[in-house]
Coordinates of C-alpha atoms in Angstrom, one line a residue:
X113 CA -27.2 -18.1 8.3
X114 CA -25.9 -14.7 8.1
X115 CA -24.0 -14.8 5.1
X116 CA -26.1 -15.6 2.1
X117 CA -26.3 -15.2 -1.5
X118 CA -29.4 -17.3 -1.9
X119 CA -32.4 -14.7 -2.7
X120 CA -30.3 -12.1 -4.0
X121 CA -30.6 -12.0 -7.7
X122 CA -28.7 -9.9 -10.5
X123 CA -31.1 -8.3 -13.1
X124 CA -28.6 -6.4 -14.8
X125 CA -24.7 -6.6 -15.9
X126 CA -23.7 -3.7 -13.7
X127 CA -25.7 -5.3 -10.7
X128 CA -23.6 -8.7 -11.7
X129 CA -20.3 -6.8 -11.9
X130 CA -20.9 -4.7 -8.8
X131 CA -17.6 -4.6 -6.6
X132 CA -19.6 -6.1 -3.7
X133 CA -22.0 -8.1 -5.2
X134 CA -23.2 -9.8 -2.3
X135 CA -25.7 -7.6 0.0
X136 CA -23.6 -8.8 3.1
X137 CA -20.4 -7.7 2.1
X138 CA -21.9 -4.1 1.0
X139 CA -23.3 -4.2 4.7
X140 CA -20.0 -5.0 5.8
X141 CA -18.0 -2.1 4.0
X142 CA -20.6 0.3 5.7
X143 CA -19.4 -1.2 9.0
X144 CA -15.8 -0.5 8.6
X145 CA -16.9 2.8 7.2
X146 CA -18.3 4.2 10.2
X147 CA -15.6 2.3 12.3
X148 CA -13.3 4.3 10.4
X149 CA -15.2 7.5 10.6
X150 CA -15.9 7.1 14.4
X151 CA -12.1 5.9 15.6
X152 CA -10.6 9.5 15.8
X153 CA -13.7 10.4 18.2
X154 CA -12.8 7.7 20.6
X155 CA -9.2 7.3 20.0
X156 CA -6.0 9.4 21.4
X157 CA -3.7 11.4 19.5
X158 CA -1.0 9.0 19.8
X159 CA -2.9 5.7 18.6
X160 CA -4.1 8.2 15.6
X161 CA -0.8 9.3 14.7
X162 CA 1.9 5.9 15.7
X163 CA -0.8 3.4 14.3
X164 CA -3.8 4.0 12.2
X165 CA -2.4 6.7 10.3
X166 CA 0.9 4.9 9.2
X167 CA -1.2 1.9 8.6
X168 CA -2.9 2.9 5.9
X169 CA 0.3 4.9 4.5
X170 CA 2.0 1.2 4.5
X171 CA -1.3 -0.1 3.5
X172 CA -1.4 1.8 0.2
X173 CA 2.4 1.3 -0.4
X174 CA 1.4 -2.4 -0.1
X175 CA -0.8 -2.0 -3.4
X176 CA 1.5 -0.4 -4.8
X177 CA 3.5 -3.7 -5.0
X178 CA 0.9 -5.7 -5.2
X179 CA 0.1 -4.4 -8.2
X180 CA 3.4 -4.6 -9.7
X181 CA 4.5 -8.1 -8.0
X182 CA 0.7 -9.7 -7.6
X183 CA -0.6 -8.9 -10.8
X184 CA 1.9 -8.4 -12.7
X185 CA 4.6 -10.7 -11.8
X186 CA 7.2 -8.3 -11.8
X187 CA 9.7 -8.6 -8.5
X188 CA 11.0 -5.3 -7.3
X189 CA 12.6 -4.4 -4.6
X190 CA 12.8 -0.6 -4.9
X191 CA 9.6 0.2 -3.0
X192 CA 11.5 2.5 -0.6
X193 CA 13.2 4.5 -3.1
X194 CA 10.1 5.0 -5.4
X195 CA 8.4 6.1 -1.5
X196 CA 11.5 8.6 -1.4
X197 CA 11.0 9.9 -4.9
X198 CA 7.2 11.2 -4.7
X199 CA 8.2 12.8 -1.0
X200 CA 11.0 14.4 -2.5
X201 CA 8.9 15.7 -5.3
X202 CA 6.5 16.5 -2.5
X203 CA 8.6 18.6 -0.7
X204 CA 10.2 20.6 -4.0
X205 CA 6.4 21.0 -5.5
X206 CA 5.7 22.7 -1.7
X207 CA 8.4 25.1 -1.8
X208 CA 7.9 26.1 -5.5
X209 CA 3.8 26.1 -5.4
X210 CA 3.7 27.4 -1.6
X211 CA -0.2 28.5 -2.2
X212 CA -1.3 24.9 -3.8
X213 CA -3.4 22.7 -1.5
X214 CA -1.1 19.9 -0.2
X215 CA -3.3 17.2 -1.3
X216 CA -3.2 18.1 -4.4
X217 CA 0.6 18.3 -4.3
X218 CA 0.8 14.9 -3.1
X219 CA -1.4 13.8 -5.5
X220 CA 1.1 15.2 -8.0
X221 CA 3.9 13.9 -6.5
X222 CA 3.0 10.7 -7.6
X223 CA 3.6 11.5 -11.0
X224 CA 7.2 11.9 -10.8
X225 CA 7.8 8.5 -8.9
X226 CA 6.0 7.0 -12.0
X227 CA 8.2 8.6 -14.6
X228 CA 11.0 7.2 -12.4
X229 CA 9.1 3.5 -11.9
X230 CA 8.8 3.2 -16.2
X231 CA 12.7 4.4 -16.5
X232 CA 13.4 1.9 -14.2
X233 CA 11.0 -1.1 -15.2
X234 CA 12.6 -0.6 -19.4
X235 CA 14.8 -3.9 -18.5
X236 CA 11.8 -5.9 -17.4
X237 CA 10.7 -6.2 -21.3
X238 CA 14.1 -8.4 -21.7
X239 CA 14.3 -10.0 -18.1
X240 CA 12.6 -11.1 -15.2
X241 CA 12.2 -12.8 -11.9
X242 CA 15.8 -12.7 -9.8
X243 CA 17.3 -10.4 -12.9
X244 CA 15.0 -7.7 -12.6
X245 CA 14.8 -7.9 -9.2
X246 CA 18.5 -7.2 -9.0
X247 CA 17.7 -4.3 -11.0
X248 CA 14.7 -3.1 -8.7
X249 CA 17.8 -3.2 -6.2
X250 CA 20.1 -0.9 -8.0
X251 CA 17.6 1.2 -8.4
X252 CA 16.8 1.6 -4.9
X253 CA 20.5 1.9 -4.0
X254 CA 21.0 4.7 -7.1
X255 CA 17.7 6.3 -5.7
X256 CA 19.2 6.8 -2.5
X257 CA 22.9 7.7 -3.2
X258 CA 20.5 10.8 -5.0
X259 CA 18.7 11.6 -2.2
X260 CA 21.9 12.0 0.1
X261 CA 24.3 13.9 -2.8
X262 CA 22.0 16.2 -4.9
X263 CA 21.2 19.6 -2.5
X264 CA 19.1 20.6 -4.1
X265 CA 16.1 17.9 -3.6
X266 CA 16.0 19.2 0.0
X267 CA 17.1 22.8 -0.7
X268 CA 20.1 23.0 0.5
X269 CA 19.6 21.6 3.9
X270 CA 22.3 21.9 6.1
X271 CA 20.8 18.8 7.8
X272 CA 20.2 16.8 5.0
X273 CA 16.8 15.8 5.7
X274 CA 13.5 17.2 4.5
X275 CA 11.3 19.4 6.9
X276 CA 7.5 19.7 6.3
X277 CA 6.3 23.1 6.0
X278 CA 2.9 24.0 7.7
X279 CA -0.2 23.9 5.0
X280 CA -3.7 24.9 5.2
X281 CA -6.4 23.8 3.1
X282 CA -10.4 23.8 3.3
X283 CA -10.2 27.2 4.5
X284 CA -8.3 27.7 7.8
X285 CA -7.9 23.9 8.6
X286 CA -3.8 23.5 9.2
X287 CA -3.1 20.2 7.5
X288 CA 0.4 20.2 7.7
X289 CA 3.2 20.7 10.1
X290 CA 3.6 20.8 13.9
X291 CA 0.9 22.7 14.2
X292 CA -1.5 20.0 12.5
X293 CA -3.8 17.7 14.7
X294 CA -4.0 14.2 14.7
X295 CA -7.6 14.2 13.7
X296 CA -6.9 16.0 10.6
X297 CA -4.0 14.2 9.7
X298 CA -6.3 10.8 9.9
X299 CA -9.2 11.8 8.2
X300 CA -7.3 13.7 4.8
X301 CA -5.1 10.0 4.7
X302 CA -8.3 7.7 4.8
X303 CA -9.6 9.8 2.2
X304 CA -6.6 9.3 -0.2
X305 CA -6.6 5.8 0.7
X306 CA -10.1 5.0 0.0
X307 CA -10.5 7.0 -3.1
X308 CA -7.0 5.7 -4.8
X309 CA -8.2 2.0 -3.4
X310 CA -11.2 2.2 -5.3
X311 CA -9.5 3.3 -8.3
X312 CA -6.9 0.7 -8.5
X313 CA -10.1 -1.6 -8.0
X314 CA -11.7 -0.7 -11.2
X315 CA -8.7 -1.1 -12.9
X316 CA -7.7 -4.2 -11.6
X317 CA -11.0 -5.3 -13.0
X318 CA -11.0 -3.8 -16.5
X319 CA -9.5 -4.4 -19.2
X320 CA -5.6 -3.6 -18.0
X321 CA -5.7 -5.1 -14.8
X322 CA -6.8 -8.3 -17.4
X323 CA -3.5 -7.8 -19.3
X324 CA -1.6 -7.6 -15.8
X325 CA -2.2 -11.1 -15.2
X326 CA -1.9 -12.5 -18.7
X327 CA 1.5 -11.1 -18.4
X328 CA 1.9 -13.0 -15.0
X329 CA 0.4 -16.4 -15.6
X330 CA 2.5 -16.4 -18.8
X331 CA 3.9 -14.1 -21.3
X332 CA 4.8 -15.5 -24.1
X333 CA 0.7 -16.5 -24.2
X334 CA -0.2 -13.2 -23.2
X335 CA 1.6 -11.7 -26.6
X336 CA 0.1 -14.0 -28.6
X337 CA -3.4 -13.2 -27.7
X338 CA -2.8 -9.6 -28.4
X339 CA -0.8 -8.2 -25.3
X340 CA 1.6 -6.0 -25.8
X341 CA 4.1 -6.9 -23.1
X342 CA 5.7 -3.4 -23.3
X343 CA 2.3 -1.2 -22.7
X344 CA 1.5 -3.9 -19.8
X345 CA 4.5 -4.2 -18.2
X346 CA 5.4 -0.7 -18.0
X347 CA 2.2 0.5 -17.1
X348 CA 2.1 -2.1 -14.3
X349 CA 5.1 -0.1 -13.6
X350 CA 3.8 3.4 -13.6
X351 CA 0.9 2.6 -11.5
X352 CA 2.5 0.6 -8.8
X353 CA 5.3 3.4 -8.4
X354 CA 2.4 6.0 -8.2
X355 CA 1.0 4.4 -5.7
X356 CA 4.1 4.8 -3.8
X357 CA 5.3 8.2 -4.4
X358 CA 1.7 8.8 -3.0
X359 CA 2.3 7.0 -0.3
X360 CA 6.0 8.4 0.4
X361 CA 4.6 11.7 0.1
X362 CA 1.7 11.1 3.0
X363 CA 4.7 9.3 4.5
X364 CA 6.7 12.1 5.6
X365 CA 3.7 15.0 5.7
X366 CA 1.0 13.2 7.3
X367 CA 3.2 11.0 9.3
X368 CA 6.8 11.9 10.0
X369 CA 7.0 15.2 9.5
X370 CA 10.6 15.5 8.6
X371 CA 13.1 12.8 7.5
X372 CA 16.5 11.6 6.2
X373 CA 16.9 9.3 3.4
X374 CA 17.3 6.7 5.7
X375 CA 13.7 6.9 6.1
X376 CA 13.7 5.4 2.5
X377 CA 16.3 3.1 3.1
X378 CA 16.0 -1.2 1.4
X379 CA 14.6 -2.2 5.1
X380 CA 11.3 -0.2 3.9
X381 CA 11.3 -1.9 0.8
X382 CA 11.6 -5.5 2.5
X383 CA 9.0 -4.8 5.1
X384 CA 6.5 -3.7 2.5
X385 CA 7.3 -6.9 0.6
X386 CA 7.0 -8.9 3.5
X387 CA 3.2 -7.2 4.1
X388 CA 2.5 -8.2 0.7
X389 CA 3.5 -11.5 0.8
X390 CA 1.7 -12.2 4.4
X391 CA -1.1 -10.6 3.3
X392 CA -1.4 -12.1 0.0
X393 CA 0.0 -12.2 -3.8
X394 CA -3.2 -10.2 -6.2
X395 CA -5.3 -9.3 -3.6
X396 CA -5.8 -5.5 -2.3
X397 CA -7.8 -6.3 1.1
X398 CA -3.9 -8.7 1.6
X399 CA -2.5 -5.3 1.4
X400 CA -4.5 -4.3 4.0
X401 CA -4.2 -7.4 6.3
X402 CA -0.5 -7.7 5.8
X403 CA 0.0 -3.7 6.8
X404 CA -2.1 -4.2 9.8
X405 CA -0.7 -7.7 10.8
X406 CA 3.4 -6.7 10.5
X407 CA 2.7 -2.9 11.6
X408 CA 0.5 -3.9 14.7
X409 CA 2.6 -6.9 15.9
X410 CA 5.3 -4.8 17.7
X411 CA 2.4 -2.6 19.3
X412 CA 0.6 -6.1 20.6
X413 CA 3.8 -7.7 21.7
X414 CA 4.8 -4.4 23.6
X415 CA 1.9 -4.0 25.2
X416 CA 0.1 -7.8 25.6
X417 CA 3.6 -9.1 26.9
X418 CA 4.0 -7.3 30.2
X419 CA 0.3 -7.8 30.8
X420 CA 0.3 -11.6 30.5
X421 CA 3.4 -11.1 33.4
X422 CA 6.3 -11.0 31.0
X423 CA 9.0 -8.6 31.4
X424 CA 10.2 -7.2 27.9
X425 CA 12.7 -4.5 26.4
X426 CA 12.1 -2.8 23.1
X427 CA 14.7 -4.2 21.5
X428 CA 13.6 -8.1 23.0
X429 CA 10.3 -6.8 20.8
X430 CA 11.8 -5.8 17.8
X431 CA 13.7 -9.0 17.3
X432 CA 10.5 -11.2 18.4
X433 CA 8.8 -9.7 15.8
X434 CA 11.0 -10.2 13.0
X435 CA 11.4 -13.9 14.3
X436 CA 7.9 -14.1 14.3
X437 CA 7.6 -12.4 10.8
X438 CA 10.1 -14.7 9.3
X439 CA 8.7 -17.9 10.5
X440 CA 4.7 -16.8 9.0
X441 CA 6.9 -16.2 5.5
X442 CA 8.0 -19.5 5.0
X443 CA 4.6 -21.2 6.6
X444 CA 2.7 -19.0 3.9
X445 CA 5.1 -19.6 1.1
X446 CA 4.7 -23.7 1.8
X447 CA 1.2 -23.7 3.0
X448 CA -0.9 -21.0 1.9
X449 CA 0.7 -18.9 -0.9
X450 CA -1.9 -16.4 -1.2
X451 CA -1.5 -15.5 2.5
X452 CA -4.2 -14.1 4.7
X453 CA -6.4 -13.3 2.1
X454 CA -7.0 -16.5 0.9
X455 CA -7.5 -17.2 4.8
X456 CA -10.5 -14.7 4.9
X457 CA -12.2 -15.3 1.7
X458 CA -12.2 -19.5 2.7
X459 CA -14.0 -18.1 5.5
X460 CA -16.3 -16.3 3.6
X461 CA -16.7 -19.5 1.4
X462 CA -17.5 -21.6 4.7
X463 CA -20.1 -19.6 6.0
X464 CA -22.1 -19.3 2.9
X465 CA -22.7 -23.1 3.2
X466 CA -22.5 -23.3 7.0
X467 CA -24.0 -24.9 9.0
X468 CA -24.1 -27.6 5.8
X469 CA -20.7 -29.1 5.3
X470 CA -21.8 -29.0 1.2
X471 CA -22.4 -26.1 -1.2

């Protein structure tokens, strides 16, 4: 009984095409709101900066894919290297506009990875599936061969890698750097997150997000209803790797703090593909439940495990993990395609009717 649509009724068309039309789930979002909001107050440093933090870095780099592979129904496997390219372009647009506030340099950075993302996705208006993943691929393996050979994207390093500079913004508040507390750090990430989230929302739901999945469920339908296969696909393109630069930029400032390519390396790329697929083909909350799932099962194993009695090494973990990843991949490709997102709105759909076994 406490999950009903009964009694609620729409008067209007925006009331009917309300993103949470249903008074519970509205309820619902202001729960995880203030969960949100209230976690760095009750929370240590550490579980703020090794797991909520990059959780909703990998989270947003999950929709990034989504996007382009749920919707869309274009395969890549660059997501690492379009990561690499907006913290990259992060980095430069720091040491050229030292006085700019970060966030809006991240924001920014974005906009390189999705000049990069169309150059890349040209091929995907002549081929598709295996084809242009092959060319995702190259790309990623082009992507970083740049990042290790061209000086100049990390000025000159003598390291190779990328440092992050301190940065203050809203006044005094250090946002960046050693210097910068986990707190901080947090809060400016969950507000990139929730505002770009919401955006990518309304557009899934408007009129391009529309032409997204025309082009998925079948093209050569799409274009002759009107759909211009180039402006879909490549803008399926551009946002998806904007989403990603974003995300490599928060990556390595709000996260890491300095890196290598190898940060950026095809292993990133798979495990944000596996998160999408776990968590679900064209859905954003999948994003979410696949970046929390394959991020947070080392963290349970490694710390459930030697409670429950059972000696285990970090490396025992590692592989446990990926066995256990690898194994939920195949069940939800046979058994569930849409992963755990279809899991949690059949939920939803059961308890609307319980405890009636008809709707």
């Amino acid at each position: 009984m406490l999950y009903r649509e009964s009694g609620q009724y729409k008067t209007s068309y925006i009331a009917d095409q309300a993103i949470f039309p249903i008074r519970e789930d509205r309820i619902g979002m202001v729960i995880i709101g203030l969960v949100a909001l209230a976690i760095p107050f009750f929370a240590s440093d550490f579980f703020l900066n090794a797991i909520m933090t990059p959780f909703l870095i990998l989270a947003l780099a999950a929709i990034g894919l989504n996007i382009l592979t749920g919707y869309a129904g274009q395969l890549s496997l660059g997501t690492g290297a379009f990561m690499g390219v907006g913290a990259y372009s992060c980095y430069k647009l720091t040491s050229i506009f030292p006085d700019v506030n970060i966030i809006i340099l991240v924001m920014l950075s974005g906009l390189f990875s999705a000049g990069i993302g169309v150059l890349f996705g040209l091929p995907s208006l002549r081929i598709k599936g295996l084809y242009l993943a092959v060319t995702t691929l190259a790309a990623q393996f082009f992507l970083e061969w740049c990042f290790i050979r061209i000086p100049w994207l990390y000025n000159y390093n003598a390291s190779g890698a990328i440092e992050v500079p301190e940065r203050r913004g809203f006044g005094d508040i250090i946002l960046t750097g050693p210097s910068a507390s986990a707190m901080t750090q947090y809060f400016v990430v969950l507000g990139i997150v929730v505002v770009v989230t919401l955006a990518v929302k309304n557009i899934v739901r408007g009129r391009i997000g529309r032409q997204w999945m025309m082009i998925r469920d079948m093209d050569i339908a799409a274009e002759l209803m009107g759909v211009r296969p180039l402006t879909a696909k490549l803008s399926a393109f551009a946002v998806s790797s904007y989403l990603c630069g974003v995300a490599g930029a928060m990556f390595i400032f709000f996260y890491l703090g300095a890196a290598e390519p190898s940060a950026f390396s095809i292993t990133l790329s798979f495990q944000i593909l596996f998160m999408v697929i776990l968590g679900g083909l064209g859905s954003l909350v999948g994003s979410f439940f696949g970046a929390a799932f394959i991020w947070g099962l080392p963290i349970v194993l490694r710390a459930g495990l030697p409670a429950l009695g059972i000696g285990i090494g970090a490396e025992t973990v590692f592989h446990l993990a990926t066995m256990i990843v690898g194994a939920l991949i195949i069940f939800f490709l046979i058994a569930e395609p849409h992963g755990l997102a279809r899991l949690w709105s059949l939920g939803k759909e059961k308890m609307r009717v319980w405890p009636f076994p008809y709707g």
